[in-house]
């Protein structure tokens, strides 16, 4: 029979599961007492994962298996009750990933589709997302929220014998031209291709061993530098590319585990790919036009004009204006207005800034002029756009 506290938190855990879509399993010692999950068959994964950790766990923690399966736990103080969140994956479950998990837990290959369906029923969660979920549940349960959530060591310790083997990477996963493929995706701004490449090639290959963090950090830092250079060569504004490089370098150096580094690697190749995708939205493939576009995005709060671009690029203003109009079919002034209105739309929907504050932030000469330009570009006033 459930104790009073467990009974009282059951509605809260159900609501938490429905909100986050993370599976929630309540254990008393190592006995399952309660579970919330979308898929009916989980092959006792929460129990198998929990049983593979040491007995001396902190009250709050998160862990990751060699197969990149994430899960987390909270122990209720003064009880033998532990709440397990997960498991979940960083991205959607591939067939290769499902195969690795299926074999690892001793299931038959006939179970592969069910294992994959189980993970498909769960939204992928980043490490930051998992930590945020832990902190949210701590807050809901009125427990102290740790500033730093520890990651205990994980080693499979199944309660039954498994005839398992190290899964050899299929021929075709090994790709000596991987770096070229990544750079091509970044250059072409192909987000769908970079996601497919990551799922089907990079994840199965792995990017290093769990006990070799320094080597992996060097590898990813180098990838960060090369991707940043590639972005700049494609026309991404230097200020933006350099700021992105520095941000990811800080994240790489601060990472404490392989899962964090894996997530960082995926985030950085996506970020640089998005930058080029934005450039390719322009009708012109001219690097000069791309540089103007990127400079505008990076300095959207400043007063911009053809003369500002000419000085920045070291070119004649008249030539720059003519070239831009020829390549894009619009004047530089019209392009600047479009980009400022694009940012204004975002601020109207995502912030509580007043029209006067948005106008000042985006360096319009007055609120009335901002409203006039907004209506000219969108067909409605900023007030109406915000209400819709």
GROMACS .gro file of C-alpha atoms in nm:
model
  388
    1UNK     CA    1   0.000   0.000   0.000
    2UNK     CA    2   0.128   0.347  -0.078
    3UNK     CA    3   0.229   0.567   0.210
    4UNK     CA    4   0.048   0.895   0.267
    5UNK     CA    5   0.318   1.110   0.112
    6UNK     CA    6   0.339   0.898  -0.202
    7UNK     CA    7  -0.039   0.911  -0.237
    8UNK     CA    8  -0.038   1.289  -0.198
    9UNK     CA    9   0.223   1.347  -0.469
   10UNK     CA   10   0.068   1.107  -0.723
   11UNK     CA   11  -0.151   1.374  -0.892
   12UNK     CA   12   0.151   1.606  -0.906
   13UNK     CA   13   0.370   1.341  -1.070
   14UNK     CA   14   0.096   1.263  -1.322
   15UNK     CA   15   0.069   1.631  -1.411
   16UNK     CA   16   0.448   1.661  -1.432
   17UNK     CA   17   0.462   1.367  -1.673
   18UNK     CA   18   0.186   1.509  -1.891
   19UNK     CA   19   0.362   1.845  -1.905
   20UNK     CA   20   0.716   1.724  -1.979
   21UNK     CA   21   0.636   1.390  -2.150
   22UNK     CA   22   0.919   1.239  -1.949
   23UNK     CA   23   0.843   0.891  -1.812
   24UNK     CA   24   0.813   0.897  -1.432
   25UNK     CA   25   0.866   0.585  -1.219
   26UNK     CA   26   0.839   0.573  -0.841
   27UNK     CA   27   1.049   0.312  -0.661
   28UNK     CA   28   1.046   0.204  -0.299
   29UNK     CA   29   1.393   0.059  -0.257
   30UNK     CA   30   1.418  -0.118  -0.595
   31UNK     CA   31   1.050  -0.213  -0.619
   32UNK     CA   32   0.831  -0.031  -0.870
   33UNK     CA   33   0.533   0.130  -0.699
   34UNK     CA   34   0.400   0.370  -0.959
   35UNK     CA   35   0.473   0.469  -1.318
   36UNK     CA   36   0.360   0.723  -1.574
   37UNK     CA   37   0.456   0.669  -1.939
   38UNK     CA   38   0.300   0.704  -2.282
   39UNK     CA   39   0.416   0.365  -2.409
   40UNK     CA   40   0.273   0.059  -2.229
   41UNK     CA   41   0.591  -0.151  -2.279
   42UNK     CA   42   0.917  -0.012  -2.139
   43UNK     CA   43   1.101  -0.346  -2.090
   44UNK     CA   44   1.168  -0.244  -1.728
   45UNK     CA   45   1.421   0.009  -1.852
   46UNK     CA   46   1.380   0.247  -1.555
   47UNK     CA   47   1.451  -0.041  -1.315
   48UNK     CA   48   1.746  -0.173  -1.518
   49UNK     CA   49   1.898   0.174  -1.531
   50UNK     CA   50   1.840   0.245  -1.163
   51UNK     CA   51   1.986  -0.094  -1.064
   52UNK     CA   52   2.306  -0.015  -1.257
   53UNK     CA   53   2.399   0.273  -1.027
   54UNK     CA   54   2.575   0.250  -0.693
   55UNK     CA   55   2.374   0.232  -0.372
   56UNK     CA   56   2.524   0.555  -0.233
   57UNK     CA   57   2.353   0.808  -0.456
   58UNK     CA   58   2.306   1.178  -0.379
   59UNK     CA   59   1.950   1.296  -0.324
   60UNK     CA   60   1.936   1.449  -0.672
   61UNK     CA   61   2.134   1.331  -0.976
   62UNK     CA   62   2.130   1.258  -1.348
   63UNK     CA   63   2.311   0.980  -1.538
   64UNK     CA   64   2.390   0.860  -1.889
   65UNK     CA   65   2.463   0.515  -2.030
   66UNK     CA   66   2.730   0.439  -2.296
   67UNK     CA   67   2.439   0.426  -2.543
   68UNK     CA   68   2.353   0.792  -2.467
   69UNK     CA   69   2.037   0.706  -2.274
   70UNK     CA   70   1.969   0.977  -2.014
   71UNK     CA   71   1.776   0.950  -1.690
   72UNK     CA   72   1.762   1.127  -1.355
   73UNK     CA   73   1.651   1.067  -0.999
   74UNK     CA   74   1.525   1.235  -0.683
   75UNK     CA   75   1.515   1.059  -0.345
   76UNK     CA   76   1.250   1.182  -0.103
   77UNK     CA   77   1.427   1.272   0.224
   78UNK     CA   78   1.363   1.036   0.517
   79UNK     CA   79   1.212   0.765   0.296
   80UNK     CA   80   1.317   0.476   0.072
   81UNK     CA   81   1.128   0.635  -0.216
   82UNK     CA   82   1.311   0.741  -0.532
   83UNK     CA   83   1.151   0.907  -0.833
   84UNK     CA   84   1.317   0.825  -1.167
   85UNK     CA   85   1.271   1.061  -1.462
   86UNK     CA   86   1.331   0.908  -1.803
   87UNK     CA   87   1.485   0.741  -1.985
   88UNK     CA   88   1.514   0.974  -2.282
   89UNK     CA   89   1.754   1.047  -2.568
   90UNK     CA   90   1.927   1.361  -2.695
   91UNK     CA   91   1.762   1.335  -3.039
   92UNK     CA   92   1.503   1.111  -3.205
   93UNK     CA   93   1.577   0.739  -3.177
   94UNK     CA   94   1.746   0.594  -3.486
   95UNK     CA   95   1.730   0.228  -3.583
   96UNK     CA   96   2.099   0.192  -3.499
   97UNK     CA   97   2.049   0.343  -3.155
   98UNK     CA   98   1.748   0.121  -3.089
   99UNK     CA   99   1.954  -0.184  -3.190
  100UNK     CA  100   2.232  -0.097  -2.946
  101UNK     CA  101   1.984  -0.055  -2.660
  102UNK     CA  102   1.790  -0.369  -2.753
  103UNK     CA  103   2.100  -0.587  -2.750
  104UNK     CA  104   2.239  -0.424  -2.436
  105UNK     CA  105   1.933  -0.507  -2.226
  106UNK     CA  106   1.920  -0.862  -2.357
  107UNK     CA  107   1.612  -0.836  -2.577
  108UNK     CA  108   1.570  -1.013  -2.910
  109UNK     CA  109   1.608  -0.822  -3.232
  110UNK     CA  110   1.235  -0.879  -3.287
  111UNK     CA  111   1.184  -0.628  -3.004
  112UNK     CA  112   1.378  -0.356  -3.186
  113UNK     CA  113   1.070  -0.184  -3.329
  114UNK     CA  114   0.901  -0.176  -2.987
  115UNK     CA  115   1.212  -0.030  -2.824
  116UNK     CA  116   1.226   0.238  -3.092
  117UNK     CA  117   0.853   0.311  -3.053
  118UNK     CA  118   0.904   0.350  -2.680
  119UNK     CA  119   1.165   0.621  -2.728
  120UNK     CA  120   0.966   0.778  -3.012
  121UNK     CA  121   0.682   0.833  -2.762
  122UNK     CA  122   0.917   1.052  -2.556
  123UNK     CA  123   1.027   1.393  -2.676
  124UNK     CA  124   1.409   1.416  -2.696
  125UNK     CA  125   1.556   1.613  -2.406
  126UNK     CA  126   1.885   1.799  -2.387
  127UNK     CA  127   2.099   1.774  -2.073
  128UNK     CA  128   1.996   2.127  -1.985
  129UNK     CA  129   1.633   2.024  -2.031
  130UNK     CA  130   1.672   1.722  -1.806
  131UNK     CA  131   1.837   1.934  -1.536
  132UNK     CA  132   1.561   2.193  -1.567
  133UNK     CA  133   1.300   1.916  -1.527
  134UNK     CA  134   1.475   1.791  -1.212
  135UNK     CA  135   1.481   2.142  -1.067
  136UNK     CA  136   1.115   2.193  -1.155
  137UNK     CA  137   1.011   1.871  -0.983
  138UNK     CA  138   1.220   1.961  -0.677
  139UNK     CA  139   1.038   2.293  -0.663
  140UNK     CA  140   0.699   2.122  -0.697
  141UNK     CA  141   0.788   1.876  -0.421
  142UNK     CA  142   0.915   2.159  -0.200
  143UNK     CA  143   1.267   2.012  -0.191
  144UNK     CA  144   1.593   2.204  -0.190
  145UNK     CA  145   1.717   2.268  -0.543
  146UNK     CA  146   2.087   2.190  -0.593
  147UNK     CA  147   2.289   2.445  -0.787
  148UNK     CA  148   2.504   2.173  -0.939
  149UNK     CA  149   2.339   1.839  -1.018
  150UNK     CA  150   2.598   1.558  -0.996
  151UNK     CA  151   2.639   1.277  -1.247
  152UNK     CA  152   2.722   0.942  -1.080
  153UNK     CA  153   2.919   0.681  -1.271
  154UNK     CA  154   2.707   0.436  -1.469
  155UNK     CA  155   2.794   0.074  -1.544
  156UNK     CA  156   2.542  -0.180  -1.667
  157UNK     CA  157   2.461  -0.428  -1.390
  158UNK     CA  158   2.167  -0.633  -1.513
  159UNK     CA  159   2.001  -0.883  -1.276
  160UNK     CA  160   2.017  -1.153  -1.545
  161UNK     CA  161   2.274  -1.292  -1.785
  162UNK     CA  162   2.290  -1.133  -2.126
  163UNK     CA  163   2.463  -1.278  -2.427
  164UNK     CA  164   2.575  -0.944  -2.551
  165UNK     CA  165   2.861  -0.824  -2.762
  166UNK     CA  166   3.007  -0.497  -2.869
  167UNK     CA  167   2.808  -0.387  -3.169
  168UNK     CA  168   3.040  -0.340  -3.460
  169UNK     CA  169   2.963  -0.026  -3.656
  170UNK     CA  170   2.803  -0.115  -3.986
  171UNK     CA  171   3.001  -0.061  -4.300
  172UNK     CA  172   2.906   0.283  -4.420
  173UNK     CA  173   2.901   0.440  -4.073
  174UNK     CA  174   3.277   0.476  -4.090
  175UNK     CA  175   3.342   0.775  -4.310
  176UNK     CA  176   3.688   0.926  -4.352
  177UNK     CA  177   3.533   1.223  -4.532
  178UNK     CA  178   3.308   1.314  -4.239
  179UNK     CA  179   3.468   1.656  -4.183
  180UNK     CA  180   3.405   1.747  -4.547
  181UNK     CA  181   3.040   1.639  -4.519
  182UNK     CA  182   2.987   1.851  -4.208
  183UNK     CA  183   3.146   2.158  -4.368
  184UNK     CA  184   2.940   2.107  -4.684
  185UNK     CA  185   2.617   2.098  -4.480
  186UNK     CA  186   2.723   2.413  -4.294
  187UNK     CA  187   2.815   2.591  -4.616
  188UNK     CA  188   2.486   2.497  -4.783
  189UNK     CA  189   2.281   2.579  -4.473
  190UNK     CA  190   2.118   2.237  -4.497
  191UNK     CA  191   1.966   2.175  -4.152
  192UNK     CA  192   1.786   1.853  -4.248
  193UNK     CA  193   2.109   1.708  -4.388
  194UNK     CA  194   2.312   1.801  -4.081
  195UNK     CA  195   2.050   1.638  -3.856
  196UNK     CA  196   2.052   1.321  -4.068
  197UNK     CA  197   2.432   1.317  -4.072
  198UNK     CA  198   2.444   1.350  -3.696
  199UNK     CA  199   2.193   1.070  -3.638
  200UNK     CA  200   2.326   0.822  -3.893
  201UNK     CA  201   2.700   0.888  -3.892
  202UNK     CA  202   2.828   1.096  -3.602
  203UNK     CA  203   2.634   0.935  -3.316
  204UNK     CA  204   2.715   0.575  -3.416
  205UNK     CA  205   3.083   0.664  -3.459
  206UNK     CA  206   3.096   0.838  -3.120
  207UNK     CA  207   3.337   1.128  -3.075
  208UNK     CA  208   3.559   0.982  -2.808
  209UNK     CA  209   3.585   0.757  -2.505
  210UNK     CA  210   3.414   0.848  -2.177
  211UNK     CA  211   3.747   0.859  -1.994
  212UNK     CA  212   3.920   1.081  -2.248
  213UNK     CA  213   3.747   1.417  -2.202
  214UNK     CA  214   4.056   1.624  -2.280
  215UNK     CA  215   4.104   1.464  -2.624
  216UNK     CA  216   3.736   1.508  -2.705
  217UNK     CA  217   3.745   1.874  -2.596
  218UNK     CA  218   4.039   1.934  -2.827
  219UNK     CA  219   3.854   1.762  -3.113
  220UNK     CA  220   3.534   1.964  -3.066
  221UNK     CA  221   3.725   2.290  -3.012
  222UNK     CA  222   3.898   2.232  -3.345
  223UNK     CA  223   3.564   2.160  -3.511
  224UNK     CA  224   3.430   2.483  -3.359
  225UNK     CA  225   3.719   2.682  -3.505
  226UNK     CA  226   3.690   2.525  -3.852
  227UNK     CA  227   3.311   2.572  -3.861
  228UNK     CA  228   3.349   2.935  -3.755
  229UNK     CA  229   3.599   3.001  -4.035
  230UNK     CA  230   3.374   2.827  -4.286
  231UNK     CA  231   3.082   3.044  -4.179
  232UNK     CA  232   3.286   3.363  -4.221
  233UNK     CA  233   3.408   3.251  -4.563
  234UNK     CA  234   3.044   3.201  -4.662
  235UNK     CA  235   2.965   3.561  -4.569
  236UNK     CA  236   2.862   3.540  -4.201
  237UNK     CA  237   2.949   3.862  -4.022
  238UNK     CA  238   3.281   3.835  -3.834
  239UNK     CA  239   3.135   3.974  -3.511
  240UNK     CA  240   2.856   3.718  -3.506
  241UNK     CA  241   3.076   3.423  -3.605
  242UNK     CA  242   3.342   3.517  -3.352
  243UNK     CA  243   3.088   3.560  -3.071
  244UNK     CA  244   2.941   3.218  -3.155
  245UNK     CA  245   3.289   3.064  -3.155
  246UNK     CA  246   3.372   3.212  -2.813
  247UNK     CA  247   3.037   3.103  -2.666
  248UNK     CA  248   3.082   2.742  -2.771
  249UNK     CA  249   3.446   2.741  -2.664
  250UNK     CA  250   3.336   2.837  -2.313
  251UNK     CA  251   3.075   2.558  -2.313
  252UNK     CA  252   3.332   2.303  -2.435
  253UNK     CA  253   3.585   2.397  -2.168
  254UNK     CA  254   3.318   2.394  -1.893
  255UNK     CA  255   3.176   2.052  -1.990
  256UNK     CA  256   3.219   1.786  -1.722
  257UNK     CA  257   3.104   1.476  -1.910
  258UNK     CA  258   3.081   1.308  -2.248
  259UNK     CA  259   2.703   1.366  -2.277
  260UNK     CA  260   2.758   1.741  -2.231
  261UNK     CA  261   3.029   1.741  -2.499
  262UNK     CA  262   2.814   1.537  -2.737
  263UNK     CA  263   2.528   1.783  -2.695
  264UNK     CA  264   2.763   2.079  -2.739
  265UNK     CA  265   2.903   1.932  -3.062
  266UNK     CA  266   2.554   1.887  -3.205
  267UNK     CA  267   2.451   2.238  -3.099
  268UNK     CA  268   2.751   2.407  -3.259
  269UNK     CA  269   2.722   2.238  -3.600
  270UNK     CA  270   2.351   2.322  -3.599
  271UNK     CA  271   2.416   2.685  -3.506
  272UNK     CA  272   2.668   2.745  -3.784
  273UNK     CA  273   2.439   2.568  -4.033
  274UNK     CA  274   2.149   2.796  -3.932
  275UNK     CA  275   2.367   3.102  -3.992
  276UNK     CA  276   2.428   2.997  -4.351
  277UNK     CA  277   2.064   2.898  -4.394
  278UNK     CA  278   1.970   3.257  -4.310
  279UNK     CA  279   2.214   3.384  -4.572
  280UNK     CA  280   2.072   3.156  -4.838
  281UNK     CA  281   1.723   3.298  -4.780
  282UNK     CA  282   1.843   3.600  -4.979
  283UNK     CA  283   1.780   3.590  -5.351
  284UNK     CA  284   2.148   3.662  -5.413
  285UNK     CA  285   2.438   3.424  -5.357
  286UNK     CA  286   2.684   3.716  -5.352
  287UNK     CA  287   2.920   3.706  -5.055
  288UNK     CA  288   2.905   4.087  -5.045
  289UNK     CA  289   2.526   4.078  -5.004
  290UNK     CA  290   2.560   3.809  -4.740
  291UNK     CA  291   2.804   4.022  -4.542
  292UNK     CA  292   2.566   4.315  -4.548
  293UNK     CA  293   2.287   4.085  -4.430
  294UNK     CA  294   2.491   3.942  -4.147
  295UNK     CA  295   2.621   4.283  -4.039
  296UNK     CA  296   2.261   4.406  -4.026
  297UNK     CA  297   2.153   4.112  -3.807
  298UNK     CA  298   2.451   4.158  -3.574
  299UNK     CA  299   2.403   4.534  -3.539
  300UNK     CA  300   2.024   4.554  -3.565
  301UNK     CA  301   1.998   4.794  -3.268
  302UNK     CA  302   2.233   5.047  -3.427
  303UNK     CA  303   2.175   5.321  -3.682
  304UNK     CA  304   2.248   5.156  -4.017
  305UNK     CA  305   2.291   5.300  -4.365
  306UNK     CA  306   2.474   5.245  -4.694
  307UNK     CA  307   2.761   5.466  -4.572
  308UNK     CA  308   2.797   5.254  -4.257
  309UNK     CA  309   2.827   4.937  -4.468
  310UNK     CA  310   3.066   5.105  -4.711
  311UNK     CA  311   3.296   5.208  -4.427
  312UNK     CA  312   3.276   4.863  -4.265
  313UNK     CA  313   3.354   4.684  -4.594
  314UNK     CA  314   3.602   4.944  -4.723
  315UNK     CA  315   3.405   5.003  -5.043
  316UNK     CA  316   3.252   5.288  -5.238
  317UNK     CA  317   2.899   5.363  -5.113
  318UNK     CA  318   2.754   5.426  -5.461
  319UNK     CA  319   2.897   5.101  -5.598
  320UNK     CA  320   2.772   4.911  -5.293
  321UNK     CA  321   2.421   5.050  -5.331
  322UNK     CA  322   2.406   4.969  -5.704
  323UNK     CA  323   2.547   4.618  -5.654
  324UNK     CA  324   2.301   4.538  -5.374
  325UNK     CA  325   2.000   4.658  -5.577
  326UNK     CA  326   2.114   4.458  -5.879
  327UNK     CA  327   2.163   4.140  -5.675
  328UNK     CA  328   1.853   4.154  -5.455
  329UNK     CA  329   1.607   4.375  -5.636
  330UNK     CA  330   1.574   4.606  -5.333
  331UNK     CA  331   1.757   4.905  -5.193
  332UNK     CA  332   1.982   4.879  -4.889
  333UNK     CA  333   1.748   5.114  -4.703
  334UNK     CA  334   1.448   4.890  -4.771
  335UNK     CA  335   1.645   4.583  -4.661
  336UNK     CA  336   1.744   4.752  -4.333
  337UNK     CA  337   1.380   4.839  -4.265
  338UNK     CA  338   1.269   4.480  -4.333
  339UNK     CA  339   1.525   4.339  -4.091
  340UNK     CA  340   1.438   4.590  -3.819
  341UNK     CA  341   1.069   4.513  -3.860
  342UNK     CA  342   1.147   4.140  -3.845
  343UNK     CA  343   1.316   4.198  -3.508
  344UNK     CA  344   1.033   4.427  -3.398
  345UNK     CA  345   0.784   4.146  -3.464
  346UNK     CA  346   0.983   3.915  -3.240
  347UNK     CA  347   0.999   4.172  -2.963
  348UNK     CA  348   0.627   4.244  -2.985
  349UNK     CA  349   0.543   3.876  -2.941
  350UNK     CA  350   0.817   3.769  -2.700
  351UNK     CA  351   0.864   4.070  -2.473
  352UNK     CA  352   0.664   4.322  -2.271
  353UNK     CA  353   0.855   4.620  -2.411
  354UNK     CA  354   0.639   4.919  -2.500
  355UNK     CA  355   0.625   5.056  -2.854
  356UNK     CA  356   0.841   5.349  -2.747
  357UNK     CA  357   1.099   5.114  -2.598
  358UNK     CA  358   1.107   4.894  -2.909
  359UNK     CA  359   1.136   5.200  -3.131
  360UNK     CA  360   1.428   5.331  -2.926
  361UNK     CA  361   1.591   4.987  -2.901
  362UNK     CA  362   1.590   4.946  -3.280
  363UNK     CA  363   1.714   5.304  -3.334
  364UNK     CA  364   1.410   5.448  -3.510
  365UNK     CA  365   1.399   5.828  -3.506
  366UNK     CA  366   1.061   5.830  -3.328
  367UNK     CA  367   0.779   5.603  -3.218
  368UNK     CA  368   0.547   5.746  -3.482
  369UNK     CA  369   0.802   5.676  -3.756
  370UNK     CA  370   0.845   5.321  -3.625
  371UNK     CA  371   0.468   5.263  -3.637
  372UNK     CA  372   0.449   5.403  -3.991
  373UNK     CA  373   0.732   5.179  -4.116
  374UNK     CA  374   0.582   4.877  -3.938
  375UNK     CA  375   0.241   4.931  -4.102
  376UNK     CA  376   0.403   4.985  -4.441
  377UNK     CA  377   0.586   4.651  -4.416
  378UNK     CA  378   0.316   4.439  -4.252
  379UNK     CA  379  -0.015   4.604  -4.338
  380UNK     CA  380  -0.106   4.646  -3.971
  381UNK     CA  381  -0.005   4.857  -3.674
  382UNK     CA  382   0.231   4.719  -3.403
  383UNK     CA  383  -0.058   4.720  -3.153
  384UNK     CA  384  -0.278   4.504  -3.378
  385UNK     CA  385   0.013   4.268  -3.456
  386UNK     CA  386   0.082   4.217  -3.084
  387UNK     CA  387  -0.285   4.146  -3.009
  388UNK     CA  388  -0.311   3.887  -3.286
   0.00000   0.00000   0.00000
